[in-house]
Amino acid sequence: MKRFFVSVLLTLLCSAAFGITFWVSWEGEEFYRDAAAAFKEETGIDVEIVYFPRIEEKLNINLKTGDLPDAAMIKDTYVGDVASSGRNLCLALSSLKGYPQGFLNVYKWNGEMSAVPYYADCQVAFVNLNAFEEAGIVLGEKLDFDQLEAIKDSLTGIVDYPIAFDFTSPYVMFPYVSALLSQEEQYTLEIDTSGSREVVSRIKEYFDEGVISRLERAAMNKLFTQGKIGIMLQGSYMASKFREKGPDFVMLPFPNIEGIEVRGIIDSKGFALFNGDTFEQCMSFIGFLNEHGHDFFVEYDKYPLFGTDSHQELESIVNQGKFMPNFPGYQSLLFEALEPALQAIYSGAMTVDQALSGAQSYIDSIR
Amino acid sequence: MRSLILTLLDSMSVVVPIFFALCLVSLLFRNKWPMVLPLTLLLGVATIVPILWAIYISFTEYGVFQQAPVFSGLKNFEEVLGDSGFKLSLKLTALWSTLKTSIEILLSFLIALRLRKATKLSKASLILLGVGWFIPSFITISGWRALVQGYGGYSLFNIVFGTEIDITLSAFQAFTSSLFVSIWLSLPLSTMVILGMLGRVSKELDDVMKIDGTGDIYTSSVLLGEIRFLLIPYFFFQLARSMKEFTSVFLMTGNGPLLPEGFTPNTLTGSTTFLGIALFRKFSSVKDYGLLSAYAVFVGVFSLIWILGALLSRGDVPKRHRHVLFLSSAAYILLGLFAGFNWLLLPVIFGYSFLPIIIPRFKKTFRLLVGALLIYEVFVTILGVVQRGLSGLVPATLLSVPLVLFSLRYRFPIIDFTIPGWLKRTMIVLCLVPTVLVVVYILVLSVAVDSDIMPSLSELTLTNFRRVVSDGLMSNIFNTIIIAFWASIILILAGIPFSYLFSQRKSMLVKGLASIILFSSLYTGMHTLLPMYFVFEKLGLTDSLFGIGIVVCIQSLPLTIILLAGFFSSIPRELREVSLLEGLSETGYLVRILIPLSLPVIGGLLVYVMVSSFNSFSTPLILLNDQELMPFSLKIFSYVGEVRSYYTSWNLFGAASVIGVVPLLLFFRSSLRLIYSSNLRDQGIEYD
């Protein structure tokens, strides 16, 4: 044991001479900087944190040029791009002990572990508890669209928008479009199936009948903080903002659609590693982030992917959610095709069949 | 001071001493040709190699996840030719850019007429107009979007005006709102540029018109005539630039709702899927540098036709008429082959091709026949649109009509009258009102407690400013000022001498380099960033603020050349001959005579460079890896978060923008001395 500690200490001392660089993005820049400072104090390893907005735009170029940091934060949907470049380290599963298998699979590409899972956001239904209490509605563990009409009637007069989400947002609608798709259909981006058409048509009816209001996401956030919405569908990353200001709320999984099970998308981040010489130091820093990240995960409502129970509210939602396929370009192609189709359906410019069939032709021509 | 020196030294690469050595050489030689050397060096580094590489990869498949390009012959080009959505996008872009540029130039001209007297009120109005341009477009356009679109169509605008605008659902409304915002964003630059042009009008002319008691319309017409040789090329240049418009439209409406004919297999064309957006979408969905490069070749060629229009419109009659008619004819053929041929326009093609033959002998007949063809092509195009909607639009008509009209300059009777003063003042106020609204909005954002795009006025705080300053914003601003400094130095030492050479139109080398500069401004993009990175890395220009300065300057060169070369050519040749006889070298003539005379235009260009340095995002994102060198643009975007995730810290973004605008405003205020400098008028030089 003594020998092990000595060797770890030696590795750390050697690495202190050059330090490591982490590229990060999204929320928490301050947390990473504080953690790097604390890590240096504890281990002597200098960690340079470089924050990039739109990190994927940066990585698209740097994966080609090879001018890469020791580690970079990536989305799970970007794993295919990184791994296909051949620039990243393939990680041994033995170095990732303790991580739940389900989360490790998301960061695999062609059977190789391509990144270290870190945290996840997920799609949730935000429920305004104050409004529900006032209306005397008893809340179950998961909602279904067939309850919405009754909920809407009860909440009318209490809030301005009893139930709201953006029908034209591909991010929000994808779980519904894909609710009846097999896993293979999801992987091959088949969105023009009878199942998709059926679910989209049913949801459209709720909008046509005025049960659900269509609000854009930015507007929903504002109205929810003002307590003017009863239920809305959004990403869990907004929870911290609502906690700062807004009504009491609870996060539930995305509602099912008339008995059809719907699984919200889990949107996760991890670290891709690029330098074999600093592998130990990087893993050590990632471990440090995991150990000291409790406050960060709570503050920003992130679900940690390394097997702790830091965020119990999100745990059941994550367990009922699903990850998007991670092959290159999947998400951007899907969203690009789906958004105009949904806009056309909502505005009445096209029927559901026409729009989904058009979107499918586009996907097929690009694929 | 120490940190300034360290930062400057940090920017050093092998290119820096070579560049300055070449500048020195060009100063020491009496001959003018060494003036081309500094710019040639920078173009080689930042433009020529990347363009050659990009053209090469357009014949390959080269996905972002692919390790090496694989030769695919003409496959990419075939795909572009078969892409009916892209063709629709070309038509849409031609329509939009013609509308945008025409309104922009007209409004800017009117505003410039009103602000051309160097009074305190004029300067204050110009500064106010400029503020809208200085604030990062992400924040101003998001503000416009919030105002117009609000809660999915439930917006302040709709409430006040009783409208039902929803830019996510109505194709027409998306098109017009993106048009409005783009024009608004372009007004400050164009007004400043036109003010610079009006600086050449002699005071005597004003006095004569005053004595004659001319009305506003006649005065405008005379002043337009005085600056037309600068304004017309500028119009076509702006037209070409707007063919690749991206940021303002993308942030305002994205693709826009699908057009009825827009659900094509290769490209989904919405009402605002202009060429710049189509390229971006193509890359984000296909992620193939080869295909993107092939698409960019087409966009570059289309835009080049418009750029050629800008260049040819500078010529002298009758050469200009010939060139313009041939270009119009070629545009009909080329664009027709790509986007669909309208056989009814065949007489126009033949007419424009052969009529120039009769110019010397039958001038009147020539003008009449061209006029008749002009009316015919407008009629046929309108007929096409009425019958087939947007698909029936002929993009070449949108180039040909203004080009021929401006070249032949048919005289229409002017009904002269004077617009009441209150109406003119109202027009200026109306143009300034949107900017005032945006400024107030940004100020409110910057002191808002909540980070919402529609902030509450009930609680205000100054802590946002403290927070962004403690985040190191000042050092980011400092880095940006260094970038602007380098870009301005390069522009002065390399861009201005090159514009002088180009104004003389003698050398094939200069003409070739100018063509590269103009083409590159329309061809470069995401697909040329990769080769540029490789070249910069080899030369030590990555992680270098000088490297960013080179790119910013090169992006400003087309405007520099179009404006300065036009200006230099307008100065009588006798002045040069006298100067050389008096013992001045070519460089001496440029430095001691031409540059002081051109200060109004140079002032505008320096402001443009400064604003470009503050707005430059992709180049520093790609070329900088060192946190210490991060400029203002990357820092403020760290408050934006991911565009569609809506966790943007609007209040911090607002506070950072307010602080970032201060150096721009100070610079702009001091540059007003240049823009309003009266060298030309005081010296009373006659030009025509």
mmCIF file of C-alpha atoms in Angstrom, chain A residues 23 26-27 29-30 33 48-54 56-58 60-65 67 75 78 80-81 84-87 161 168 170 214-219 221-223 225-226 234 237-238 241 245 269 328-329 332-333 335-341 343-344 346-347 350 354-355 358-359 361-363 365-366, chain B residues 62-67 138 145 149-152 154 166 168-169 255-260 263-268 281-287 289 450-456 459 467 526 529-530 533-534 537 542 617-618 620-627 630 634-635 637-638 641-649:
data_model
loop_
_atom_site.group_PDB
_atom_site.id
_atom_site.type_symbol
_atom_site.label_atom_id
_atom_site.label_comp_id
_atom_site.label_asym_id
_atom_site.label_seq_id
_atom_site.Cartn_x
_atom_site.Cartn_y
_atom_site.Cartn_z
ATOM 1 C CA TRP A 23 -11.330 22.816 -21.928
ATOM 2 C CA TRP A 26 -21.662 25.241 -20.479
ATOM 3 C CA GLU A 27 -22.403 26.131 -16.864
ATOM 4 C CA GLU A 29 -16.896 27.991 -15.145
ATOM 5 C CA GLU A 30 -16.326 29.392 -11.674
ATOM 6 C CA ARG A 33 -11.606 27.332 -11.649
ATOM 7 C CA GLU A 48 -5.375 25.307 -16.606
ATOM 8 C CA ILE A 49 -9.083 25.759 -17.193
ATOM 9 C CA VAL A 50 -9.904 27.264 -20.564
ATOM 10 C CA TYR A 51 -13.537 28.130 -21.066
ATOM 11 C CA PHE A 52 -14.919 28.099 -24.588
ATOM 12 C CA PRO A 53 -18.415 29.083 -25.609
ATOM 13 C CA ARG A 54 -19.557 26.795 -28.464
ATOM 14 C CA GLU A 56 -18.009 21.903 -30.465
ATOM 15 C CA GLU A 57 -17.270 24.549 -33.088
ATOM 16 C CA LYS A 58 -13.767 24.757 -31.605
ATOM 17 C CA ASN A 60 -14.460 20.478 -35.002
ATOM 18 C CA ILE A 61 -11.275 22.258 -36.084
ATOM 19 C CA ASN A 62 -8.928 21.103 -33.358
ATOM 20 C CA LEU A 63 -9.819 17.431 -33.775
ATOM 21 C CA LYS A 64 -8.444 17.838 -37.292
ATOM 22 C CA THR A 65 -5.360 19.845 -36.415
ATOM 23 C CA ASP A 67 -3.917 20.883 -31.287
ATOM 24 C CA LYS A 75 -21.820 16.228 -25.004
ATOM 25 C CA TYR A 78 -20.610 14.397 -29.798
ATOM 26 C CA GLY A 80 -19.061 9.738 -32.289
ATOM 27 C CA ASP A 81 -17.377 12.804 -33.762
ATOM 28 C CA SER A 84 -14.053 9.005 -35.298
ATOM 29 C CA SER A 85 -11.241 11.540 -35.343
ATOM 30 C CA GLY A 86 -8.969 8.991 -33.682
ATOM 31 C CA ARG A 87 -7.441 11.742 -31.545
ATOM 32 C CA TYR A 161 -51.457 29.152 -19.025
ATOM 33 C CA THR A 168 -42.480 23.534 -32.768
ATOM 34 C CA PRO A 170 -37.757 19.500 -31.918
ATOM 35 C CA ARG A 214 -47.937 26.967 -27.374
ATOM 36 C CA LEU A 215 -45.297 29.211 -25.830
ATOM 37 C CA GLU A 216 -41.688 29.583 -26.860
ATOM 38 C CA ARG A 217 -39.144 28.318 -24.395
ATOM 39 C CA ALA A 218 -37.772 31.720 -23.368
ATOM 40 C CA ALA A 219 -41.288 32.984 -22.715
ATOM 41 C CA ASN A 221 -39.236 30.401 -18.406
ATOM 42 C CA LYS A 222 -40.317 33.941 -17.668
ATOM 43 C CA LEU A 223 -43.972 33.064 -17.125
ATOM 44 C CA THR A 225 -41.036 32.207 -12.612
ATOM 45 C CA GLN A 226 -44.030 34.552 -12.359
ATOM 46 C CA GLN A 234 -38.484 22.037 -20.337
ATOM 47 C CA TYR A 237 -31.105 22.864 -16.215
ATOM 48 C CA MET A 238 -33.700 25.602 -15.674
ATOM 49 C CA LYS A 241 -33.136 29.569 -12.009
ATOM 50 C CA LYS A 245 -37.156 33.054 -8.146
ATOM 51 C CA LYS A 269 -21.698 15.736 -20.606
ATOM 52 C CA PRO A 328 -21.851 11.906 -35.798
ATOM 53 C CA GLY A 329 -24.367 14.531 -36.825
ATOM 54 C CA SER A 332 -28.269 18.267 -35.696
ATOM 55 C CA LEU A 333 -29.762 16.432 -38.660
ATOM 56 C CA PHE A 335 -33.483 18.777 -35.274
ATOM 57 C CA GLU A 336 -32.930 20.474 -38.599
ATOM 58 C CA ALA A 337 -35.472 18.254 -40.326
ATOM 59 C CA LEU A 338 -37.993 18.151 -37.526
ATOM 60 C CA GLU A 339 -38.251 21.852 -36.683
ATOM 61 C CA PRO A 340 -39.649 23.106 -40.002
ATOM 62 C CA ALA A 341 -41.925 20.076 -40.167
ATOM 63 C CA GLN A 343 -43.744 24.557 -37.651
ATOM 64 C CA ALA A 344 -45.595 23.610 -40.830
ATOM 65 C CA TYR A 346 -48.635 23.793 -36.217
ATOM 66 C CA SER A 347 -49.352 26.648 -38.619
ATOM 67 C CA MET A 350 -49.023 21.062 -44.008
ATOM 68 C CA GLN A 354 -46.952 15.660 -45.531
ATOM 69 C CA ALA A 355 -44.610 17.316 -43.070
ATOM 70 C CA GLY A 358 -40.944 15.733 -46.234
ATOM 71 C CA ALA A 359 -38.676 15.709 -43.204
ATOM 72 C CA SER A 361 -37.019 12.617 -47.429
ATOM 73 C CA TYR A 362 -34.621 15.304 -46.327
ATOM 74 C CA ILE A 363 -33.024 13.038 -43.703
ATOM 75 C CA SER A 365 -31.043 12.472 -48.786
ATOM 76 C CA ILE A 366 -28.473 13.711 -46.297
ATOM 77 C CA TYR B 62 -13.814 15.237 -46.042
ATOM 78 C CA GLY B 63 -16.077 14.800 -43.037
ATOM 79 C CA VAL B 64 -15.140 16.398 -39.740
ATOM 80 C CA PHE B 65 -14.570 12.943 -38.322
ATOM 81 C CA GLN B 66 -12.600 11.706 -41.325
ATOM 82 C CA GLN B 67 -8.835 11.613 -40.997
ATOM 83 C CA PHE B 138 -26.552 38.748 -30.287
ATOM 84 C CA ARG B 145 -36.898 39.170 -31.327
ATOM 85 C CA GLN B 149 -42.107 37.685 -31.154
ATOM 86 C CA GLY B 150 -42.511 37.847 -27.385
ATOM 87 C CA TYR B 151 -44.264 34.789 -26.022
ATOM 88 C CA GLY B 152 -44.704 32.882 -29.278
ATOM 89 C CA TYR B 154 -47.877 37.397 -27.809
ATOM 90 C CA ASP B 166 -45.526 35.336 -35.347
ATOM 91 C CA THR B 168 -41.972 31.307 -36.412
ATOM 92 C CA LEU B 169 -45.158 30.574 -38.322
ATOM 93 C CA ASN B 255 -34.372 29.367 -41.365
ATOM 94 C CA GLY B 256 -37.770 31.002 -41.174
ATOM 95 C CA PRO B 257 -40.961 28.988 -41.684
ATOM 96 C CA LEU B 258 -40.814 26.685 -44.684
ATOM 97 C CA LEU B 259 -41.826 28.091 -48.031
ATOM 98 C CA PRO B 260 -44.572 26.131 -49.811
ATOM 99 C CA PHE B 263 -39.476 21.049 -48.583
ATOM 100 C CA THR B 264 -36.899 19.805 -51.060
ATOM 101 C CA PRO B 265 -34.860 16.665 -50.531
ATOM 102 C CA ASN B 266 -31.449 18.349 -50.181
ATOM 103 C CA THR B 267 -32.107 21.693 -48.532
ATOM 104 C CA LEU B 268 -35.033 22.785 -46.423
ATOM 105 C CA ARG B 281 -27.157 24.472 -42.100
ATOM 106 C CA LYS B 282 -25.519 22.329 -44.713
ATOM 107 C CA PHE B 283 -22.333 22.105 -42.696
ATOM 108 C CA SER B 284 -24.084 21.434 -39.406
ATOM 109 C CA SER B 285 -26.110 18.584 -40.879
ATOM 110 C CA VAL B 286 -23.588 17.057 -43.288
ATOM 111 C CA LYS B 287 -20.357 18.064 -41.516
ATOM 112 C CA TYR B 289 -15.738 20.195 -45.560
ATOM 113 C CA ASP B 450 -32.945 38.517 -12.839
ATOM 114 C CA SER B 451 -31.201 37.115 -15.883
ATOM 115 C CA ASP B 452 -34.219 37.253 -18.135
ATOM 116 C CA ILE B 453 -34.509 38.585 -21.651
ATOM 117 C CA MET B 454 -37.581 40.475 -20.517
ATOM 118 C CA PRO B 455 -36.238 41.917 -17.264
ATOM 119 C CA SER B 456 -38.311 43.278 -14.450
ATOM 120 C CA GLU B 459 -35.465 45.476 -8.753
ATOM 121 C CA ARG B 467 -19.365 40.594 -11.314
ATOM 122 C CA MET B 526 -16.004 27.605 -41.955
ATOM 123 C CA LEU B 529 -10.716 28.011 -41.170
ATOM 124 C CA LEU B 530 -9.012 24.622 -41.040
ATOM 125 C CA TYR B 533 -5.202 27.199 -38.820
ATOM 126 C CA PHE B 534 -2.533 24.894 -40.296
ATOM 127 C CA GLU B 537 0.277 27.231 -36.649
ATOM 128 C CA THR B 542 -1.952 30.778 -33.430
ATOM 129 C CA PHE B 617 -15.960 35.469 -32.821
ATOM 130 C CA SER B 618 -15.082 32.435 -34.942
ATOM 131 C CA PRO B 620 -10.386 33.936 -32.072
ATOM 132 C CA LEU B 621 -12.409 30.886 -31.025
ATOM 133 C CA ILE B 622 -10.434 28.746 -33.451
ATOM 134 C CA LEU B 623 -7.005 30.402 -33.294
ATOM 135 C CA LEU B 624 -6.674 31.052 -29.563
ATOM 136 C CA ASN B 625 -6.152 28.358 -26.962
ATOM 137 C CA ASP B 626 -4.681 30.492 -24.210
ATOM 138 C CA GLN B 627 -7.139 31.788 -21.633
ATOM 139 C CA MET B 630 -9.252 35.590 -24.872
ATOM 140 C CA LEU B 634 -15.483 35.131 -26.415
ATOM 141 C CA LYS B 635 -15.943 36.407 -22.896
ATOM 142 C CA PHE B 637 -20.478 34.739 -25.260
ATOM 143 C CA SER B 638 -19.611 32.767 -22.157
ATOM 144 C CA GLY B 641 -24.483 29.791 -22.841
ATOM 145 C CA GLU B 642 -25.791 27.514 -25.507
ATOM 146 C CA VAL B 643 -28.018 29.395 -27.894
ATOM 147 C CA ARG B 644 -31.102 27.255 -27.641
ATOM 148 C CA SER B 645 -30.804 26.221 -24.027
ATOM 149 C CA TYR B 646 -32.084 29.486 -22.586
ATOM 150 C CA TYR B 647 -29.894 29.588 -19.527
ATOM 151 C CA THR B 648 -28.313 32.775 -20.779
ATOM 152 C CA SER B 649 -27.205 35.253 -18.120
#
